[in-house]
XYZ file of C-alpha atoms in Angstrom:
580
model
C 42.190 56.141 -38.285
C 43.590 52.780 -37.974
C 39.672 50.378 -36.985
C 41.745 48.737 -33.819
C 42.758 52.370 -32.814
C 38.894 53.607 -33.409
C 37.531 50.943 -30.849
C 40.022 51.217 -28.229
C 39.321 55.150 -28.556
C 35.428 55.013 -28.746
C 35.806 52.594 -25.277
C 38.198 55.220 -23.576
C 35.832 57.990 -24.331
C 33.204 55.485 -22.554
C 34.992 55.567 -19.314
C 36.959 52.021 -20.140
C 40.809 51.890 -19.082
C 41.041 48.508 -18.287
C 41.164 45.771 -20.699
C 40.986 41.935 -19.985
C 42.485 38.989 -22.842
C 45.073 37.099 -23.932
C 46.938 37.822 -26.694
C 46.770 35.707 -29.881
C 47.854 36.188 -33.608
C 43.798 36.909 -34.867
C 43.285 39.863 -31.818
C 46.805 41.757 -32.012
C 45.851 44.106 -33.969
C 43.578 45.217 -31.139
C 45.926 44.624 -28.412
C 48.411 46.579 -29.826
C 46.159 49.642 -29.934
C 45.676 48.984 -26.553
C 48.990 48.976 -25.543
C 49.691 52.156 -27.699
C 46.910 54.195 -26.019
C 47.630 56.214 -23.515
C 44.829 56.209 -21.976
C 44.009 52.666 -21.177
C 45.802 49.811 -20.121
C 46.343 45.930 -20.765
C 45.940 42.960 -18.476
C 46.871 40.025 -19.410
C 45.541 36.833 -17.542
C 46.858 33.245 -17.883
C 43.782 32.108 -19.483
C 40.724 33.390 -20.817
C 37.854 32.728 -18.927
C 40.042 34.003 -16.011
C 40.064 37.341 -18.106
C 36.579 37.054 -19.046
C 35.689 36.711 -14.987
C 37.910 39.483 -14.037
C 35.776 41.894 -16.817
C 32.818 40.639 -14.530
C 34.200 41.605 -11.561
C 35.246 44.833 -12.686
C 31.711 45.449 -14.113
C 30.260 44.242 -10.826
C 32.143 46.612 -8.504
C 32.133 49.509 -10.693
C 28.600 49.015 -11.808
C 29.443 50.263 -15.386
C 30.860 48.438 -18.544
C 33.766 46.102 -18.662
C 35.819 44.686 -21.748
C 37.300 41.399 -22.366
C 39.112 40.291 -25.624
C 40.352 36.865 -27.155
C 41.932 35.505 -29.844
C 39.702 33.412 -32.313
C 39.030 29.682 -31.961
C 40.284 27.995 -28.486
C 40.680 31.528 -27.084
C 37.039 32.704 -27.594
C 35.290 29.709 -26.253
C 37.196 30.174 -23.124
C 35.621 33.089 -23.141
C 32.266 31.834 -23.172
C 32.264 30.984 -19.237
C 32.216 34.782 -18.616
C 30.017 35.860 -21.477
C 27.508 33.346 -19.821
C 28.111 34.531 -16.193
C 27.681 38.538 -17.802
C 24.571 36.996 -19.474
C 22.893 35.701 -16.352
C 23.403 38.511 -13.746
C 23.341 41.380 -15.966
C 26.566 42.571 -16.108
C 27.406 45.022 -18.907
C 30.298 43.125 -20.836
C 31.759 44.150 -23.900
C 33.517 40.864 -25.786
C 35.933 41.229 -28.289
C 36.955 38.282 -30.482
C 39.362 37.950 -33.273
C 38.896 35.705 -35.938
C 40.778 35.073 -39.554
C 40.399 37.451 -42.418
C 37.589 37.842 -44.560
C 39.531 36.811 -47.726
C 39.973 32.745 -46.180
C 36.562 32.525 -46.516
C 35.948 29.831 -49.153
C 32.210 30.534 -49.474
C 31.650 26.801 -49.332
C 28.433 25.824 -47.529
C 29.072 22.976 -44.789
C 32.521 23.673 -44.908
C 33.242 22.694 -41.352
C 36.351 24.745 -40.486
C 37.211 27.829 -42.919
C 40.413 27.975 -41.570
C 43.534 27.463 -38.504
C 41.599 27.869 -35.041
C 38.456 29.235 -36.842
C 35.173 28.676 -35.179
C 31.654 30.265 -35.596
C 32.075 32.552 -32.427
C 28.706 34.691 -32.951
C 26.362 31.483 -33.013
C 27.553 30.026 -30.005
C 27.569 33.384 -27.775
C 23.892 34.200 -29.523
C 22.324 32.349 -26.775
C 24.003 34.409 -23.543
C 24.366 37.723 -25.012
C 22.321 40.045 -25.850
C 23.656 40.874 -28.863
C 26.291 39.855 -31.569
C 27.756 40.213 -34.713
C 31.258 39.658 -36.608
C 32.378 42.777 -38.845
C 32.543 41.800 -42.327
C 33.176 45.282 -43.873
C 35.396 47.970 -41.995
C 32.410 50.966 -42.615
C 30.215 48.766 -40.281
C 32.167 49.137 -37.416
C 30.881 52.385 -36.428
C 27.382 51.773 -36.191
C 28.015 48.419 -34.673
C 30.429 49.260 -31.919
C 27.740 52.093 -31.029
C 24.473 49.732 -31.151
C 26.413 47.153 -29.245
C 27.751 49.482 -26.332
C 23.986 50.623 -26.519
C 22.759 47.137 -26.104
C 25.233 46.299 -23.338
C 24.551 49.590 -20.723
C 20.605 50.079 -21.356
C 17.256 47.909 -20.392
C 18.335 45.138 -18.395
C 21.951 45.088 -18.862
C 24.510 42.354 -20.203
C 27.187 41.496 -22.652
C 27.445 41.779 -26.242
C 30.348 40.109 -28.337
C 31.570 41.501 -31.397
C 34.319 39.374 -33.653
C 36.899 41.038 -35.562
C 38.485 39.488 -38.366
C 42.157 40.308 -38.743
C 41.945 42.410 -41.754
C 38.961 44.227 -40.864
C 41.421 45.072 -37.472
C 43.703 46.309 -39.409
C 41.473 48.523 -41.801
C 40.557 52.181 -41.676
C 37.268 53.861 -40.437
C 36.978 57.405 -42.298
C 33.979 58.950 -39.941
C 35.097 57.853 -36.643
C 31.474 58.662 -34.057
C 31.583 58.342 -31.001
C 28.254 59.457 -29.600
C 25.871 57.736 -31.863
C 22.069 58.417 -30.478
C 19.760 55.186 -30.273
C 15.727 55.161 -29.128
C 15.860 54.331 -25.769
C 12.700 51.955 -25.561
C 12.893 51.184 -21.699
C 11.982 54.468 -20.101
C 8.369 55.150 -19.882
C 7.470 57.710 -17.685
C 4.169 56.981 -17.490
C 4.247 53.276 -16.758
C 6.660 54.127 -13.906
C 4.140 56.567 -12.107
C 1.510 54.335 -12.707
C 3.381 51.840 -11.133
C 4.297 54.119 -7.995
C 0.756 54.439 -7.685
C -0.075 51.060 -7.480
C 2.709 50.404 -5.125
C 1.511 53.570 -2.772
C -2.152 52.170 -2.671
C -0.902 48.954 -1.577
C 1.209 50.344 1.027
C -2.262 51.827 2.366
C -3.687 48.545 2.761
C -0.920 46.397 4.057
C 0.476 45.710 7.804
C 3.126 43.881 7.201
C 4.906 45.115 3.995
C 8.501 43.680 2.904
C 10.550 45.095 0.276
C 12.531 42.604 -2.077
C 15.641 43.883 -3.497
C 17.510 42.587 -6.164
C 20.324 42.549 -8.289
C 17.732 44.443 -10.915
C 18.015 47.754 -9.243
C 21.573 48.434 -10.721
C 22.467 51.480 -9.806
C 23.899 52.601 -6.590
C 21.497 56.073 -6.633
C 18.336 54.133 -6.761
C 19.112 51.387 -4.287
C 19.594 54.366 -2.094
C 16.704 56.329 -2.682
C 14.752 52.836 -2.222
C 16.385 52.470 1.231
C 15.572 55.721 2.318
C 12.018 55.152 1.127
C 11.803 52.303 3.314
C 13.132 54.184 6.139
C 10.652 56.992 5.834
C 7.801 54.268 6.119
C 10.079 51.716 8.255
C 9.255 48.804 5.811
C 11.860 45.989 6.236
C 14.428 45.073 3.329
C 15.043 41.166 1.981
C 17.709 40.915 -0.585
C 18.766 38.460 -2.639
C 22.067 37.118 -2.618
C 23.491 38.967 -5.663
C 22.488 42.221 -3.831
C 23.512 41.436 -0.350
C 25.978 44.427 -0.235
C 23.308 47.070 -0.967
C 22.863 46.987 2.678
C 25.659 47.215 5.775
C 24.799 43.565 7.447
C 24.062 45.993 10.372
C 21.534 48.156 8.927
C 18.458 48.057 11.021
C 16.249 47.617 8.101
C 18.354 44.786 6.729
C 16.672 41.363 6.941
C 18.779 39.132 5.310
C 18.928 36.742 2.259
C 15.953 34.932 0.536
C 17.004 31.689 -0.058
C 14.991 28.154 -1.293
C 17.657 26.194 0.023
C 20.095 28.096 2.346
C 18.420 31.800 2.885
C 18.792 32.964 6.541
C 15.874 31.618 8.501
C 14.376 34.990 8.947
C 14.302 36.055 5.836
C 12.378 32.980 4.746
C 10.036 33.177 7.590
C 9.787 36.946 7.401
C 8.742 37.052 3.489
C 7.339 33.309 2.766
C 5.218 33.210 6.576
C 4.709 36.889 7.896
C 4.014 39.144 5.156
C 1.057 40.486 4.084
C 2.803 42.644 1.061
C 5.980 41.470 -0.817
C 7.244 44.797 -3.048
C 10.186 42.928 -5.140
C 12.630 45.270 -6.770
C 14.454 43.722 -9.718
C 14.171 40.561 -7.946
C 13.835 37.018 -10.303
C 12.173 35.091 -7.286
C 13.520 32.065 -9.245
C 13.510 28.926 -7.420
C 16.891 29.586 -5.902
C 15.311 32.308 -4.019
C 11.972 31.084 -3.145
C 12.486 27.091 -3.308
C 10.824 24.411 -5.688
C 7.248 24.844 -4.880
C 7.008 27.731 -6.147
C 3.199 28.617 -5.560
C 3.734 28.104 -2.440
C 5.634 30.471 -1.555
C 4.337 33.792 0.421
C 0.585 32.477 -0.172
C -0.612 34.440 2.753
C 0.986 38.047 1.020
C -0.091 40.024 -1.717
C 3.453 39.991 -4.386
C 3.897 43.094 -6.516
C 6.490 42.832 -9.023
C 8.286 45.152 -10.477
C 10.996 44.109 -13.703
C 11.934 45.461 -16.689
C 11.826 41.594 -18.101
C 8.877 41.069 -19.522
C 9.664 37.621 -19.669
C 10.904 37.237 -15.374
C 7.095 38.546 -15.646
C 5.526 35.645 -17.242
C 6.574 32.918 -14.604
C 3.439 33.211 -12.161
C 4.019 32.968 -8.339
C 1.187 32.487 -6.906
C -1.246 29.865 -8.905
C -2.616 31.238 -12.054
C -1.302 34.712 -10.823
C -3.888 35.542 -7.944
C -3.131 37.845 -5.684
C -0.122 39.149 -8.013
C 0.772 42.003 -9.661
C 2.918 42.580 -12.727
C 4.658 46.104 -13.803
C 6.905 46.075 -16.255
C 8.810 49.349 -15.810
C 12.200 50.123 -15.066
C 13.275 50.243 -11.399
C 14.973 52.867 -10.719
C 11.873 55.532 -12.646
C 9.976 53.620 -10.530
C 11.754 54.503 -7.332
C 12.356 58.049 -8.407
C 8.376 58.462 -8.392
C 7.910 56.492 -4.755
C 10.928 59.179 -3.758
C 8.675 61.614 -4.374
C 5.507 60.556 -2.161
C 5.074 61.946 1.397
C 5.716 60.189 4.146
C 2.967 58.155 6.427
C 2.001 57.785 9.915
C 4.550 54.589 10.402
C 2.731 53.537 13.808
C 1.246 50.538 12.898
C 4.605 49.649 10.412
C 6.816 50.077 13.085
C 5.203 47.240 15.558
C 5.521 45.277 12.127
C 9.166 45.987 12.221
C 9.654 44.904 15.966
C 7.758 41.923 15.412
C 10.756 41.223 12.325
C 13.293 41.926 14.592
C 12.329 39.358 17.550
C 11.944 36.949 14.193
C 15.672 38.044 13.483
C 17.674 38.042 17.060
C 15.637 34.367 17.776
C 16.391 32.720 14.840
C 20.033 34.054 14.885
C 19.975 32.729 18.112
C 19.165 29.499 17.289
C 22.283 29.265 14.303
C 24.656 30.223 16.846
C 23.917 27.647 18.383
C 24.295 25.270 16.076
C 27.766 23.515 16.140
C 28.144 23.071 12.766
C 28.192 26.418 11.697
C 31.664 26.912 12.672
C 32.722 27.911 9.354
C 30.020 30.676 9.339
C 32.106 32.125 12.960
C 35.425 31.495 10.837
C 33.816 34.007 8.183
C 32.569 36.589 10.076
C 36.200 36.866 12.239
C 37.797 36.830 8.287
C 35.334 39.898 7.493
C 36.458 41.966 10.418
C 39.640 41.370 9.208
C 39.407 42.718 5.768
C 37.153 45.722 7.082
C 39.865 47.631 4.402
C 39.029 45.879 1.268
C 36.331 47.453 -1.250
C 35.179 44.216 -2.611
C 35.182 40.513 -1.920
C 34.453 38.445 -4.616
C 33.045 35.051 -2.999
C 33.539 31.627 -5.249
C 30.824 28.770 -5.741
C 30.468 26.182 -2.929
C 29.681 25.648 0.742
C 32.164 28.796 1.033
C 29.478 30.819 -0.593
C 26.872 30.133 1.609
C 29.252 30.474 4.631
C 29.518 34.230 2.893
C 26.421 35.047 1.961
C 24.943 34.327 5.887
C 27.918 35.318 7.892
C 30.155 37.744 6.189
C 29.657 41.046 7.990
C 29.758 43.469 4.849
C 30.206 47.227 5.887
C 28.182 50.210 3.845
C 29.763 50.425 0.733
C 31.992 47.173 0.594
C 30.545 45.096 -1.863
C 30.195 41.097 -2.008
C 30.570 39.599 -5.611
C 29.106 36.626 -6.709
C 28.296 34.210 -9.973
C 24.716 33.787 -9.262
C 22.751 32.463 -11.949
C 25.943 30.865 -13.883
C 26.975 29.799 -10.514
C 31.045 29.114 -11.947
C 33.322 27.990 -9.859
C 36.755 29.345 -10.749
C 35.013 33.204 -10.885
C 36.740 34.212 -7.082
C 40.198 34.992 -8.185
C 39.870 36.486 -11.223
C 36.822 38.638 -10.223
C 38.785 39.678 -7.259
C 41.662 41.039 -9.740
C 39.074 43.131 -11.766
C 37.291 44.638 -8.546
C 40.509 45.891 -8.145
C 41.131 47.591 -10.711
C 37.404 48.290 -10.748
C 37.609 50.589 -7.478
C 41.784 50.985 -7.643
C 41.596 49.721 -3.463
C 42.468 46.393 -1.877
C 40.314 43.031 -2.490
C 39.911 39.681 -1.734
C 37.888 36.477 -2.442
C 36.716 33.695 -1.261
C 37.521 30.718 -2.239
C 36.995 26.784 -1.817
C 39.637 24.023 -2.804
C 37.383 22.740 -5.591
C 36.777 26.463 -7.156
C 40.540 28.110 -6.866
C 41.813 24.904 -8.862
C 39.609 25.957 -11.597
C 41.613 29.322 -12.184
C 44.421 29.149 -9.773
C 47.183 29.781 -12.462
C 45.655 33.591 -12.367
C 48.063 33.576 -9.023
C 50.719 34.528 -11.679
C 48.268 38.027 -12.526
C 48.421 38.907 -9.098
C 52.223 38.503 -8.492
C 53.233 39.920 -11.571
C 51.218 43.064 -10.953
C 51.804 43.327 -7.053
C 47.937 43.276 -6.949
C 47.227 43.929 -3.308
C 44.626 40.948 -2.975
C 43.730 38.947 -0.150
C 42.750 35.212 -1.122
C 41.165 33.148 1.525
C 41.104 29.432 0.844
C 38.425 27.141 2.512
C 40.413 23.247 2.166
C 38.177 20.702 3.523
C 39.969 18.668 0.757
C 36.308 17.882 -0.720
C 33.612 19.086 -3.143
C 31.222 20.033 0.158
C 28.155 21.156 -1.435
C 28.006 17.900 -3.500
C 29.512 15.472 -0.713
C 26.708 16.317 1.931
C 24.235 15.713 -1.002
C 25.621 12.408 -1.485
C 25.410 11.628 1.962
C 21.847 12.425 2.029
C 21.458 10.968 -1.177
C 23.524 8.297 -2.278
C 24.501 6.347 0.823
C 28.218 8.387 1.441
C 29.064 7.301 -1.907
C 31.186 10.070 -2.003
C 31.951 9.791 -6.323
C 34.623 12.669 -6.997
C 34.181 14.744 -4.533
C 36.748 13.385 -1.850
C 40.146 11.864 -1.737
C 39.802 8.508 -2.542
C 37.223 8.623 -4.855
C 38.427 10.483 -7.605
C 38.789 14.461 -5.824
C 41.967 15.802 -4.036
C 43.456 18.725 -2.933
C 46.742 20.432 -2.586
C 48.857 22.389 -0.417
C 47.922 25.639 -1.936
C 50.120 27.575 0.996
C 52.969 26.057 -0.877
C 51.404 26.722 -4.297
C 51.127 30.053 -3.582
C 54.688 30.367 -2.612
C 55.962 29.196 -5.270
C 54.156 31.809 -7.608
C 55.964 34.075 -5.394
C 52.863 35.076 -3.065
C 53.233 35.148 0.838
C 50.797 32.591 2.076
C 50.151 30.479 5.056
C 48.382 27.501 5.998
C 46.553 27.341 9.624
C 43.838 25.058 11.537
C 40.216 26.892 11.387
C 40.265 27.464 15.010
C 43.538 29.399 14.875
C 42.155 32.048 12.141
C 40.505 34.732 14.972
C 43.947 34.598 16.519
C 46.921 34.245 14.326
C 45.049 35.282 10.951
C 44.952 39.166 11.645
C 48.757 39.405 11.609
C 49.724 37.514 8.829
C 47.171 39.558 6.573
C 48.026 43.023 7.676
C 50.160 44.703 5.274
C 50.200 45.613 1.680
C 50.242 43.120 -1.800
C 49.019 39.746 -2.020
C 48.569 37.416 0.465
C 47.078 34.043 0.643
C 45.566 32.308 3.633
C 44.603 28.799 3.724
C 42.116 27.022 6.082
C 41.757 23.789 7.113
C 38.619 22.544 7.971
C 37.386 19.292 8.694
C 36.363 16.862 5.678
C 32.717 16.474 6.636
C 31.720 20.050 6.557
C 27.959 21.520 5.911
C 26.172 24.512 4.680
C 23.094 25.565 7.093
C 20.539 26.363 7.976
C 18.904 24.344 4.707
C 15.654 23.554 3.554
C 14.863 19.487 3.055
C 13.150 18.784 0.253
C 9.516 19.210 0.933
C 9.352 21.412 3.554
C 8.577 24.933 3.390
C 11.605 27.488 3.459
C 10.813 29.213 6.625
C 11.261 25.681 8.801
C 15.218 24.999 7.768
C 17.747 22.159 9.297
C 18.471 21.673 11.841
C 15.054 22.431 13.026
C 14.537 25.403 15.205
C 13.198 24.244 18.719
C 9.688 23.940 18.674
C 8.501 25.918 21.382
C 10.922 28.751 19.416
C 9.502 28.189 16.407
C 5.746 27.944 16.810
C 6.034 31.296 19.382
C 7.636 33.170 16.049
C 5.163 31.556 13.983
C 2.404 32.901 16.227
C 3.960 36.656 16.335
């Protein structure tokens, strides 16, 4: 059996049919055996880190493995985007490079390039994968592709690359295996009772418990067991933004977002000022979630953690780790065991849960209210509007926070985002593999600054009829970084507006001439003339104009704690909640 036609097969039998690349002389091999199988199917995108994003997406809204292929050299550092963006939110990824045969090797120590477009792949994706390795002899494949697939879907998941010189490609695997059987060294029953049990005897003590969810509990099964856990006890659920979708935004146990900078107010007052018991899921608590000053955060609350990184485990929240407890054990045994405790009296938990809802409807409230938020209303009329879609895969900018806060996600429709890598450029692309991910409509969201960074992916989408919405926030500006220079650097606004080395086209006109139907309206005409014009099947794009100076808020100022966001609640609102 040809070694191309071995790991297209072996991925097939793993429940991949899509493929992401670009084809190139070093990874034909592959691609052909792609093409040939009748099982899966090739997408080609227009440039590599748009494939690599689209494997992303697809592993996102399937929640299983993805693969993305290059050709050596240029081709697999564009790559390198995605591996990183797999890397960071634990997205199973397998990356396949090709790379010149064996035989050009000269052996020659120093030698800085062996050969044309050459380049030492596996060292530079060492540091964001969790595992890889270039096939030097054709009887290694077996045992390599198995290990790595291993790697990719167990522990805390990510990618793993593998590079594939063109011979080896080309050569023949005797003892094709398929099933290979590794030691799985995450599960431990034990630890996950014993962390149940801890959790439990917590839950006796507490009055005001929160549970933290995050992108950690990666399966679909255990976030809903853990929902229905905190139903049966009527404990309130904070997510972070990477697992916003776990939850309908009108779930009565959803809370919102944690966020340092741009959370929703209650969730920041609810889990930083409120809580006596903070049960966080899979949850990093990074700074991003829980601001700067870090051991400051929730100082009033007991935090139980519970991550199967041990080394999420060794940042301490609280100062020298009082008050904290650490359980290394996978989530979702963890879960199963709660699952299987009776259910409390819920008296006392429930007046904790209408004290989080006045928290909620006040501080709501109090964003409606702001004027500035307009894009935030702008989103949640777009989200009624795409009620039909399975996924929306949400870019990087002051669009994303406009998302995260105001898009009105129903129970099952998922929200996709680069969170840790934070790329802009991942919207389109992402949006593409969602779709073929869940084989239903998509969109993303996207700002002027990130669709430039992939926007010749429009060409995937018309070629394949892909029936994806795009949304395009113009404000003709880098947003996030221009209201930091205001606050920062006097409204020197350096490359981020036109003028000063940042500008932005008509991408209504782009977009029709890649053949997509697209139109361009005023962000106070969307709730009225948008619904039309994105009814109906294939692609569409919609751009909308919004107004240069545009802001992301609520958001914390630097030095303040979370819960007390701009622009300030009024204080006779605030200091009642504060008091509740």
């Amino acid at each position: 059996m040809k070694l191309s036609d071995y790991i297209v097969t072996f991925l097939q039998k793993k429940g991949i049919r899509h493929f992401f690349g670009y084809q190139g002389t070093m990874i034909a091999h592959l691609v052909d055996s792609i093409e040939r199988n009748p099982e899966t199917e090739n997408h080609s995108g227009y440039n590599e880190q748009g494939a690599a994003f689209a494997a992303c997406g697809y592993a996102q809204a399937k929640e299983e493995c993805a693969c993305a292929y290059a050709t050596s050299g240029p081709g697999a550092i564009n790559l390198l985007s995605g591996v990183a963006d797999a890397y960071y939110d634990s997205l199973p990824v397998i990356f396949l490079t090709g790379q010149l045969n064996t035989y050009e090797y000269s052996g020659i120590k120093g030698l800085r390039q062996q050969g044309f477009q050459e380049t030492d792949i596996v060292a530079m994706a060492k540091p964001i994968t969790k595992y890889a390795v270039q096939i030097r002899n054709p009887e290694d494949i077996v045992e390599e592709l198995n290990k790595a697939y291993h790697i990719a879907t167990t522990g805390r998941r990510g990618p793993v690359l593998i590079d594939l010189p063109m011979n080896i490609q080309r050569s023949e695997v005797e003892n094709p295996v398929y099933d290979m059987t590794f030691e799985d060294k995450h599960t431990d029953a034990a630890a996950a009772q014993q962390a149940a049990d801890t959790i439990l005897e917590a839950l006796e003590q507490a009055k005001r418990p929160v549970i933290m969810l995050g992108h950690g509990v990666d399966s679909s099964f255990s976030q809903q067991k853990l929902i229905r856990f905190a139903q049966k006890r009527q404990i309130p659920i904070i997510t972070s933004v990477l697992a916003k979708s776990v939850l309908g935004y009108d779930h009565p146990l959803n809370f919102g977002c944690i966020g340092g900078a741009y959370g929703h107010r209650y969730a920041n007052m609810i889990a930083n000022a409120k809580s006596d018991l903070l049960l966080c899921f899979g949850i990093s608590l990074c700074t991003r979630q829980i601001g700067t000053k870090v051991h400051e955060f929730a100082r009033g609350a007991k935090i139980i953690r519970i991550d199967i990184d041990p080394y999420n485990l060794q940042r301490d929240i609280h100062e020298n780790g009082i008050n904290e407890v650490k359980l290394q054990a996978e989530t979702g045994a963890v879960i199963d065991c709660l699952a299987k405790a009776a259910a409390p009296d819920t008296k006392g938990i429930s007046d904790w849960l209408n004290v989080c809802t006045e928290i909620k409807e006040n501080l709501q409230a109090v964003d409606d209210a702001t004027p500035e938020r307009y894009p935030n209303r702008m989103i949640a009329d777009l989200s009624d509007m795409l009620e039909d879609t399975s996924a929306i895969a949400v870019d990087v900018g002051q669009h994303m926070v406009w998302s995260y806060q105001s898009f009105k996600n129903h129970e099952g429709q998922k929200l996709l985002f680069s969170g840790g890598h934070g790329a802009m450029g991942y919207g389109l692309p992402a949006a593409i593999g969602a779709y073929y991910a869940t084989g239903k409509p998509t969109a993303c969201i996207c700002g002027d600054g990130a669709l430039q960074m992939n926007i010749q992916e429009l060409e995937w989408v018309k070629r394949e009829n892909l029936p994806v919405k795009i949304m395009v926030m113009n404000n003709e500006a880098l947003g996030m970084i221009r209201h930091l220079q205001r606050d920062y650097f006097d409204c020197l606004f350096a490359g981020t507006t036109d003028g000063c080395g940042f500008a932005s086209c008509n991408f209504a006109e782009v977009a029709k001439a890649y053949g997509i139907p697209a139109l361009r309206m005023l962000c106070d005409a969307v709730r009225e003339e948008a619904p039309e014009f994105l009814e109906g099947e294939g692609p569409k794009l919609l751009e909308v104009m919004l107004e240069h100076g545009t802001f992301a808020y609520p958001k914390t100022c630097l030095g303040e704690p979370i819960h007390n966001q701009q622009p300030y609640a009024p204080k006779e609102v605030y200091d009642r909640l504060m008091e509740l």
